mmCIF file of C-alpha atoms in Angstrom:
data_model
loop_
_atom_site.group_PDB
_atom_site.id
_atom_site.type_symbol
_atom_site.label_atom_id
_atom_site.label_comp_id
_atom_site.label_asym_id
_atom_site.label_seq_id
_atom_site.Cartn_x
_atom_site.Cartn_y
_atom_site.Cartn_z
ATOM 1 C CA UNK P 30 -25.136 131.138 -48.983
ATOM 2 C CA UNK P 31 -24.859 134.921 -49.320
ATOM 3 C CA UNK P 32 -22.568 135.934 -46.494
ATOM 4 C CA UNK P 33 -21.698 139.504 -45.496
ATOM 5 C CA UNK P 34 -18.993 139.726 -42.856
ATOM 6 C CA UNK P 35 -20.326 142.607 -40.776
ATOM 7 C CA UNK P 36 -18.233 144.701 -38.391
ATOM 8 C CA UNK P 37 -20.228 146.584 -35.762
ATOM 9 C CA UNK P 38 -17.911 149.446 -34.802
ATOM 10 C CA UNK P 39 -18.978 150.789 -31.421
ATOM 11 C CA UNK P 40 -17.449 154.153 -30.539
ATOM 12 C CA UNK P 41 -16.599 155.230 -27.036
ATOM 13 C CA UNK P 42 -17.416 158.763 -25.893
ATOM 14 C CA UNK P 43 -16.714 161.817 -28.024
ATOM 15 C CA UNK P 44 -16.168 164.940 -25.960
ATOM 16 C CA UNK P 45 -17.378 168.387 -26.959
ATOM 17 C CA UNK P 46 -13.788 169.515 -27.508
ATOM 18 C CA UNK P 47 -12.883 166.567 -29.769
ATOM 19 C CA UNK P 48 -12.339 167.495 -33.411
ATOM 20 C CA UNK P 49 -13.887 165.621 -36.287
ATOM 21 C CA UNK P 50 -10.387 164.791 -37.479
ATOM 22 C CA UNK P 51 -9.612 163.074 -34.162
ATOM 23 C CA UNK P 52 -12.825 161.063 -34.338
ATOM 24 C CA UNK P 53 -12.148 160.022 -37.936
ATOM 25 C CA UNK P 54 -8.754 158.662 -36.856
ATOM 26 C CA UNK P 55 -10.553 156.443 -34.342
ATOM 27 C CA UNK P 56 -13.012 155.327 -37.003
ATOM 28 C CA UNK P 57 -10.145 154.490 -39.356
ATOM 29 C CA UNK P 58 -8.431 152.450 -36.630
ATOM 30 C CA UNK P 59 -11.604 150.395 -36.226
ATOM 31 C CA UNK P 60 -11.838 150.037 -40.002
ATOM 32 C CA UNK P 61 -8.257 148.771 -40.176
ATOM 33 C CA UNK P 62 -9.112 146.183 -37.525
ATOM 34 C CA UNK P 63 -12.248 145.238 -39.449
ATOM 35 C CA UNK P 64 -10.206 144.751 -42.613
ATOM 36 C CA UNK P 65 -7.786 142.468 -40.763
ATOM 37 C CA UNK P 66 -10.784 140.348 -39.738
ATOM 38 C CA UNK P 67 -12.200 140.077 -43.239
ATOM 39 C CA UNK P 68 -15.138 142.463 -42.925
ATOM 40 C CA UNK P 69 -17.184 143.430 -45.982
ATOM 41 C CA UNK P 70 -19.230 146.111 -44.199
ATOM 42 C CA UNK P 71 -18.482 148.305 -41.192
ATOM 43 C CA UNK P 72 -21.320 149.965 -39.282
ATOM 44 C CA UNK P 73 -20.731 153.006 -37.045
ATOM 45 C CA UNK P 74 -23.156 154.801 -34.672
ATOM 46 C CA UNK P 75 -25.594 157.659 -35.008
ATOM 47 C CA UNK P 76 -23.896 161.102 -35.001
ATOM 48 C CA UNK P 77 -20.563 159.328 -35.313
ATOM 49 C CA UNK P 78 -18.480 162.455 -35.972
ATOM 50 C CA UNK P 79 -19.393 164.530 -32.912
ATOM 51 C CA UNK P 80 -20.572 164.391 -29.359
ATOM 52 C CA UNK P 81 -24.344 164.103 -28.865
ATOM 53 C CA UNK P 82 -24.921 167.852 -29.078
ATOM 54 C CA UNK P 83 -28.753 167.786 -28.622
ATOM 55 C CA UNK P 84 -28.116 167.514 -24.876
ATOM 56 C CA UNK P 85 -27.313 171.256 -24.887
ATOM 57 C CA UNK P 86 -29.726 174.130 -25.306
ATOM 58 C CA UNK P 87 -28.489 176.604 -27.931
ATOM 59 C CA UNK P 88 -30.202 179.702 -29.326
ATOM 60 C CA UNK P 89 -27.414 180.911 -31.622
ATOM 61 C CA UNK P 90 -28.037 179.291 -35.009
ATOM 62 C CA UNK P 91 -24.407 179.612 -36.040
ATOM 63 C CA UNK P 92 -23.440 177.648 -32.928
ATOM 64 C CA UNK P 93 -25.987 174.977 -33.834
ATOM 65 C CA UNK P 94 -24.906 174.784 -37.464
ATOM 66 C CA UNK P 95 -21.284 174.204 -36.458
ATOM 67 C CA UNK P 96 -22.289 170.644 -35.499
ATOM 68 C CA UNK P 97 -23.689 169.918 -38.979
ATOM 69 C CA UNK P 98 -22.005 168.670 -42.163
ATOM 70 C CA UNK P 99 -22.776 170.628 -45.323
ATOM 71 C CA UNK P 100 -21.458 167.957 -47.682
ATOM 72 C CA UNK P 101 -20.401 164.339 -47.511
ATOM 73 C CA UNK P 102 -17.639 163.438 -47.906
ATOM 74 C CA UNK P 103 -15.946 166.618 -46.735
ATOM 75 C CA UNK P 104 -12.402 167.544 -45.750
ATOM 76 C CA UNK P 105 -12.683 165.895 -42.334
ATOM 77 C CA UNK P 106 -14.205 162.633 -43.578
ATOM 78 C CA UNK P 107 -12.337 162.269 -46.864
ATOM 79 C CA UNK P 108 -9.618 160.089 -45.235
ATOM 80 C CA UNK P 109 -12.323 157.705 -43.987
ATOM 81 C CA UNK P 110 -13.811 157.335 -47.462
ATOM 82 C CA UNK P 111 -10.354 156.861 -48.959
ATOM 83 C CA UNK P 112 -9.473 154.148 -46.433
ATOM 84 C CA UNK P 113 -12.767 152.372 -47.070
ATOM 85 C CA UNK P 114 -12.088 152.357 -50.813
ATOM 86 C CA UNK P 115 -8.528 151.140 -50.215
ATOM 87 C CA UNK P 116 -9.743 148.296 -47.996
ATOM 88 C CA UNK P 117 -12.752 147.586 -50.228
ATOM 89 C CA UNK P 118 -15.112 147.822 -47.245
ATOM 90 C CA UNK P 119 -18.624 149.227 -47.471
ATOM 91 C CA UNK P 120 -19.610 151.498 -44.577
ATOM 92 C CA UNK P 121 -22.552 153.041 -42.793
ATOM 93 C CA UNK P 122 -22.403 155.955 -40.369
ATOM 94 C CA UNK P 123 -24.553 158.743 -39.019
ATOM 95 C CA UNK P 124 -24.028 162.501 -38.912
ATOM 96 C CA UNK P 125 -25.903 165.795 -38.641
ATOM 97 C CA UNK P 126 -26.748 167.010 -42.152
ATOM 98 C CA UNK P 127 -27.332 170.625 -43.218
ATOM 99 C CA UNK P 128 -28.718 170.689 -46.754
ATOM 100 C CA UNK P 129 -27.892 173.411 -49.311
ATOM 101 C CA UNK P 130 -31.394 174.843 -48.870
ATOM 102 C CA UNK P 131 -31.072 175.083 -45.089
ATOM 103 C CA UNK P 132 -32.753 171.939 -43.755
ATOM 104 C CA UNK P 133 -31.357 170.056 -40.746
ATOM 105 C CA UNK P 134 -31.539 166.272 -40.506
ATOM 106 C CA UNK P 135 -30.174 163.438 -38.395
ATOM 107 C CA UNK P 136 -28.788 161.393 -41.274
ATOM 108 C CA UNK P 137 -27.180 158.060 -42.054
ATOM 109 C CA UNK P 138 -25.450 156.981 -45.263
ATOM 110 C CA UNK P 139 -24.452 153.674 -46.811
ATOM 111 C CA UNK P 140 -21.565 153.257 -49.249
ATOM 112 C CA UNK P 141 -20.485 150.454 -51.514
ATOM 113 C CA UNK P 142 -16.982 148.988 -51.359
ATOM 114 C CA UNK P 143 -15.587 151.746 -53.575
ATOM 115 C CA UNK P 144 -16.638 154.444 -51.115
ATOM 116 C CA UNK P 145 -19.515 155.647 -53.295
ATOM 117 C CA UNK P 146 -22.642 156.651 -51.365
ATOM 118 C CA UNK P 147 -25.451 154.356 -52.500
ATOM 119 C CA UNK P 148 -28.069 155.116 -49.852
ATOM 120 C CA UNK P 149 -29.172 157.892 -47.515
ATOM 121 C CA UNK P 150 -31.662 157.819 -44.653
ATOM 122 C CA UNK P 151 -32.932 160.675 -42.465
ATOM 123 C CA UNK P 152 -34.262 159.908 -38.988
ATOM 124 C CA UNK P 153 -38.052 159.846 -38.892
ATOM 125 C CA UNK P 154 -38.924 159.282 -35.217
ATOM 126 C CA UNK P 155 -37.312 162.216 -33.405
ATOM 127 C CA UNK P 156 -37.471 161.860 -29.611
ATOM 128 C CA UNK P 157 -37.242 164.497 -26.922
ATOM 129 C CA UNK P 158 -38.496 168.069 -26.957
ATOM 130 C CA UNK P 159 -37.892 171.453 -28.583
ATOM 131 C CA UNK P 160 -37.649 173.891 -25.662
ATOM 132 C CA UNK P 161 -35.550 173.945 -22.493
ATOM 133 C CA UNK P 162 -37.128 171.708 -19.856
ATOM 134 C CA UNK P 163 -36.336 172.663 -16.262
ATOM 135 C CA UNK P 164 -37.658 169.323 -14.977
ATOM 136 C CA UNK P 165 -35.063 167.258 -16.817
ATOM 137 C CA UNK P 166 -31.669 166.261 -15.438
ATOM 138 C CA UNK P 167 -30.348 166.900 -18.947
ATOM 139 C CA UNK P 168 -31.849 168.055 -22.223
ATOM 140 C CA UNK P 169 -32.790 165.972 -25.276
ATOM 141 C CA UNK P 170 -33.422 168.578 -27.948
ATOM 142 C CA UNK P 171 -33.572 166.605 -31.180
ATOM 143 C CA UNK P 172 -36.947 168.174 -31.986
ATOM 144 C CA UNK P 173 -35.285 171.593 -31.722
ATOM 145 C CA UNK P 174 -32.295 170.930 -33.966
ATOM 146 C CA UNK P 175 -33.609 168.397 -36.504
ATOM 147 C CA UNK P 176 -36.574 168.079 -38.832
ATOM 148 C CA UNK P 177 -38.301 164.698 -39.211
ATOM 149 C CA UNK P 178 -36.758 162.729 -42.038
ATOM 150 C CA UNK P 179 -38.290 163.194 -45.483
ATOM 151 C CA UNK P 180 -36.926 160.154 -47.325
ATOM 152 C CA UNK P 181 -38.993 157.379 -45.776
ATOM 153 C CA UNK P 182 -37.746 153.876 -44.994
ATOM 154 C CA UNK P 183 -36.100 152.822 -48.229
ATOM 155 C CA UNK P 184 -33.940 149.787 -48.925
ATOM 156 C CA UNK P 185 -31.075 149.312 -51.357
ATOM 157 C CA UNK P 186 -29.767 146.409 -53.381
ATOM 158 C CA UNK P 187 -26.073 146.280 -52.501
ATOM 159 C CA UNK P 188 -23.470 143.796 -51.275
ATOM 160 C CA UNK P 189 -25.538 141.031 -52.827
ATOM 161 C CA UNK P 190 -28.564 141.699 -50.655
ATOM 162 C CA UNK P 191 -31.299 144.136 -49.654
ATOM 163 C CA UNK P 192 -30.195 146.559 -46.934
ATOM 164 C CA UNK P 193 -32.048 149.282 -45.045
ATOM 165 C CA UNK P 194 -31.177 151.885 -42.432
ATOM 166 C CA UNK P 195 -32.750 153.425 -39.351
ATOM 167 C CA UNK P 196 -31.454 155.616 -36.525
ATOM 168 C CA UNK P 197 -31.742 155.290 -32.741
ATOM 169 C CA UNK P 198 -35.349 155.952 -31.669
ATOM 170 C CA UNK P 199 -36.597 154.486 -34.953
ATOM 171 C CA UNK P 200 -35.678 151.078 -33.533
ATOM 172 C CA UNK P 201 -38.502 151.306 -30.988
ATOM 173 C CA UNK P 202 -41.255 151.640 -33.604
ATOM 174 C CA UNK P 203 -42.430 148.461 -35.351
ATOM 175 C CA UNK P 204 -43.468 150.470 -38.405
ATOM 176 C CA UNK P 205 -39.770 151.117 -39.060
ATOM 177 C CA UNK P 206 -39.011 147.475 -39.663
ATOM 178 C CA UNK P 207 -42.330 146.587 -41.285
ATOM 179 C CA UNK P 208 -42.061 149.189 -44.050
ATOM 180 C CA UNK P 209 -38.624 147.818 -44.902
ATOM 181 C CA UNK P 210 -39.851 144.258 -44.415
ATOM 182 C CA UNK P 211 -42.493 144.877 -47.065
ATOM 183 C CA UNK P 212 -39.617 145.645 -49.432
ATOM 184 C CA UNK P 213 -37.896 142.353 -48.640
ATOM 185 C CA UNK P 214 -35.203 143.787 -46.383
ATOM 186 C CA UNK P 215 -32.505 141.312 -45.345
ATOM 187 C CA UNK P 216 -30.385 143.517 -43.091
ATOM 188 C CA UNK P 217 -31.218 146.691 -41.147
ATOM 189 C CA UNK P 218 -28.384 148.940 -39.940
ATOM 190 C CA UNK P 219 -29.156 151.060 -36.865
ATOM 191 C CA UNK P 220 -26.815 153.451 -35.070
ATOM 192 C CA UNK P 221 -27.767 154.949 -31.726
ATOM 193 C CA UNK P 222 -26.711 157.362 -28.938
ATOM 194 C CA UNK P 223 -28.847 156.453 -25.934
ATOM 195 C CA UNK P 224 -28.496 157.954 -22.439
ATOM 196 C CA UNK P 225 -27.830 155.479 -19.642
ATOM 197 C CA UNK P 226 -30.434 157.317 -17.543
ATOM 198 C CA UNK P 227 -34.009 158.249 -18.402
ATOM 199 C CA UNK P 228 -34.461 161.994 -17.697
ATOM 200 C CA UNK P 229 -38.226 161.493 -17.381
ATOM 201 C CA UNK P 230 -38.009 158.426 -15.126
ATOM 202 C CA UNK P 231 -34.904 158.738 -13.013
ATOM 203 C CA UNK P 232 -35.530 155.530 -11.063
ATOM 204 C CA UNK P 233 -35.291 153.454 -14.252
ATOM 205 C CA UNK P 234 -32.216 151.247 -14.013
ATOM 206 C CA UNK P 235 -29.617 150.890 -16.753
ATOM 207 C CA UNK P 236 -30.449 147.182 -16.968
ATOM 208 C CA UNK P 237 -34.032 147.983 -17.989
ATOM 209 C CA UNK P 238 -32.889 150.475 -20.630
ATOM 210 C CA UNK P 239 -30.554 147.893 -22.131
ATOM 211 C CA UNK P 240 -33.327 145.285 -21.970
ATOM 212 C CA UNK P 241 -35.575 147.584 -23.989
ATOM 213 C CA UNK P 242 -32.761 148.119 -26.491
ATOM 214 C CA UNK P 243 -32.348 144.385 -27.015
ATOM 215 C CA UNK P 244 -36.108 143.816 -27.071
ATOM 216 C CA UNK P 245 -36.671 146.403 -29.804
ATOM 217 C CA UNK P 246 -33.897 145.109 -32.038
ATOM 218 C CA UNK P 247 -34.702 141.440 -31.499
ATOM 219 C CA UNK P 248 -38.430 141.905 -32.118
ATOM 220 C CA UNK P 249 -37.783 143.872 -35.309
ATOM 221 C CA UNK P 250 -35.436 141.184 -36.575
ATOM 222 C CA UNK P 251 -37.726 138.255 -35.751
ATOM 223 C CA UNK P 252 -41.009 139.769 -36.931
ATOM 224 C CA UNK P 253 -39.508 140.671 -40.310
ATOM 225 C CA UNK P 254 -37.028 137.792 -40.628
ATOM 226 C CA UNK P 255 -34.064 140.093 -41.125
ATOM 227 C CA UNK P 256 -30.613 140.642 -39.707
ATOM 228 C CA UNK P 257 -30.369 143.736 -37.500
ATOM 229 C CA UNK P 258 -27.092 145.450 -36.650
ATOM 230 C CA UNK P 259 -27.322 147.911 -33.743
ATOM 231 C CA UNK P 260 -24.269 150.059 -33.013
ATOM 232 C CA UNK P 261 -23.826 152.447 -30.086
ATOM 233 C CA UNK P 262 -21.824 155.481 -29.193
ATOM 234 C CA UNK P 263 -21.155 154.776 -25.535
ATOM 235 C CA UNK P 264 -19.426 156.010 -22.403
ATOM 236 C CA UNK P 265 -19.383 159.327 -20.574
ATOM 237 C CA UNK P 266 -19.554 162.374 -22.848
ATOM 238 C CA UNK P 267 -18.900 165.611 -20.966
ATOM 239 C CA UNK P 268 -20.333 164.078 -17.814
ATOM 240 C CA UNK P 269 -23.328 162.423 -19.498
ATOM 241 C CA UNK P 270 -23.278 158.593 -19.782
ATOM 242 C CA UNK P 271 -24.454 156.704 -22.857
ATOM 243 C CA UNK P 272 -24.917 152.947 -22.765
ATOM 244 C CA UNK P 273 -23.216 150.530 -25.145
ATOM 245 C CA UNK P 274 -24.636 147.114 -25.876
ATOM 246 C CA UNK P 275 -23.887 147.127 -29.603
ATOM 247 C CA UNK P 276 -25.126 143.857 -31.060
ATOM 248 C CA UNK P 277 -25.986 141.824 -34.114
ATOM 249 C CA UNK P 278 -29.306 139.958 -34.187
ATOM 250 C CA UNK P 279 -30.086 137.106 -36.568
ATOM 251 C CA UNK P 280 -33.401 136.629 -38.418
ATOM 252 C CA UNK P 281 -34.663 134.362 -35.619
ATOM 253 C CA UNK P 282 -34.325 137.266 -33.190
ATOM 254 C CA UNK P 283 -31.271 135.801 -31.458
ATOM 255 C CA UNK P 284 -28.305 137.935 -30.394
ATOM 256 C CA UNK P 285 -25.231 136.418 -32.030
ATOM 257 C CA UNK P 286 -22.651 138.891 -30.720
ATOM 258 C CA UNK P 287 -22.786 141.789 -28.229
ATOM 259 C CA UNK P 288 -20.339 144.429 -27.001
ATOM 260 C CA UNK P 289 -18.942 144.140 -23.487
ATOM 261 C CA UNK P 290 -17.506 147.650 -23.013
ATOM 262 C CA UNK P 291 -18.440 151.320 -23.357
ATOM 263 C CA UNK P 292 -15.307 152.074 -25.389
ATOM 264 C CA UNK P 293 -14.246 151.749 -29.016
ATOM 265 C CA UNK P 294 -14.969 148.076 -29.683
ATOM 266 C CA UNK P 295 -15.332 145.981 -32.822
ATOM 267 C CA UNK P 296 -17.698 143.038 -33.247
ATOM 268 C CA UNK P 297 -17.400 140.928 -36.408
ATOM 269 C CA UNK P 298 -19.881 138.265 -37.457
ATOM 270 C CA UNK P 299 -20.660 136.443 -40.730
ATOM 271 C CA UNK P 300 -24.280 137.169 -41.661
ATOM 272 C CA UNK P 301 -25.828 134.784 -44.198
ATOM 273 C CA UNK P 302 -28.615 136.653 -45.958
ATOM 274 C CA UNK P 303 -30.139 133.361 -47.057
ATOM 275 C CA UNK P 304 -30.979 132.768 -43.379
ATOM 276 C CA UNK P 305 -33.807 135.287 -43.853
ATOM 277 C CA UNK P 306 -35.643 133.055 -46.323
ATOM 278 C CA UNK P 307 -37.173 130.541 -43.935
ATOM 279 C CA UNK P 308 -39.045 133.151 -41.902
ATOM 280 C CA UNK P 309 -40.053 135.123 -44.976
ATOM 281 C CA UNK P 310 -41.464 131.980 -46.590
ATOM 282 C CA UNK P 311 -43.289 130.591 -43.535
ATOM 283 C CA UNK P 312 -44.615 132.361 -40.442
ATOM 284 C CA UNK P 313 -43.776 135.834 -41.798
ATOM 285 C CA UNK P 314 -44.884 135.209 -45.361
ATOM 286 C CA UNK P 315 -46.578 138.588 -45.658
ATOM 287 C CA UNK P 316 -48.355 137.813 -48.935
ATOM 288 C CA UNK P 317 -50.057 134.812 -47.347
ATOM 289 C CA UNK P 318 -50.932 136.118 -43.912
ATOM 290 C CA UNK P 319 -51.218 139.920 -43.754
ATOM 291 C CA UNK P 320 -54.741 141.400 -43.687
ATOM 292 C CA UNK P 321 -54.326 145.015 -44.687
ATOM 293 C CA UNK P 322 -58.081 145.652 -44.679
ATOM 294 C CA UNK P 323 -57.834 145.704 -40.882
ATOM 295 C CA UNK P 324 -54.747 147.924 -40.563
ATOM 296 C CA UNK P 325 -56.217 151.277 -41.569
ATOM 297 C CA UNK P 326 -55.650 152.986 -38.216
ATOM 298 C CA UNK P 327 -51.898 152.484 -38.496
ATOM 299 C CA UNK P 328 -51.622 155.006 -41.314
ATOM 300 C CA UNK P 329 -54.715 157.136 -40.655
ATOM 301 C CA UNK P 330 -54.302 157.912 -36.943
ATOM 302 C CA UNK P 331 -51.222 159.257 -35.134
ATOM 303 C CA UNK P 332 -52.225 159.292 -31.461
ATOM 304 C CA UNK P 333 -54.201 156.761 -29.462
ATOM 305 C CA UNK P 334 -57.944 157.485 -29.169
ATOM 306 C CA UNK P 335 -59.833 155.273 -26.685
ATOM 307 C CA UNK P 336 -63.345 154.126 -27.571
ATOM 308 C CA UNK P 337 -66.213 156.206 -26.156
ATOM 309 C CA UNK P 338 -67.385 155.346 -22.673
ATOM 310 C CA UNK P 339 -70.735 153.600 -22.452
#
């Protein structure tokens, strides 16, 4: 057995006025709880340090850049890294990254138990739009503030296993999991900030949105025989609700633990990486069953093109 005790650290709402230092204190409190429960790895949400700022339309670049981190760790997050090293807990969290050469990414990092960053991922599948949309109840401007990730879907050997990362909307795209699956991934860490309402389909109920969340994570886990850890930022941020539903899914696609609140909440579960082997060696033995000669459209075509009418 190769067991990682995983703590899924759901965060409740972060208001626009909340400082990074205040948020880090909450993250440290969850980390302390995780340590008391024997966790090896703690997983936080997408954009864990701030409110979900892409819901606002901004034209002033200095105002936009104030939501981004220019280095990691920095003064605000140093206490989090120090506590992780003290507790000997690896961690994963998301933040808005501004690179030295001026690029903006929705980013996630993975550390080892010493607090050293061993992996970085930048969100590939950016949802939403880039200009103010008068038809929406609220804005979703990730395409305005972020560039598509440029690092691909890598995996890292750490904590005795093979671990990958994705962010929010990436979870809805099977290519996300498959690219990592083709590298033998055994655990995928996914943070998200997802509105409780669909601004383009206002009649869609919360229950359906949470169903789609579970469906995406469970399908990705099962079809690649990997653990999946999905962690939300939830609750009402400045009047805008985000749903929770943080969960851990086993390699059979079964939910083994799920959050019950929209507040700061910790879920801890022992994840045996050896449980991935059965699926990888049988029904999802890629080397035996994949037929790449028939998959060309997946990488050669972006949009759907129907066949010609006869």
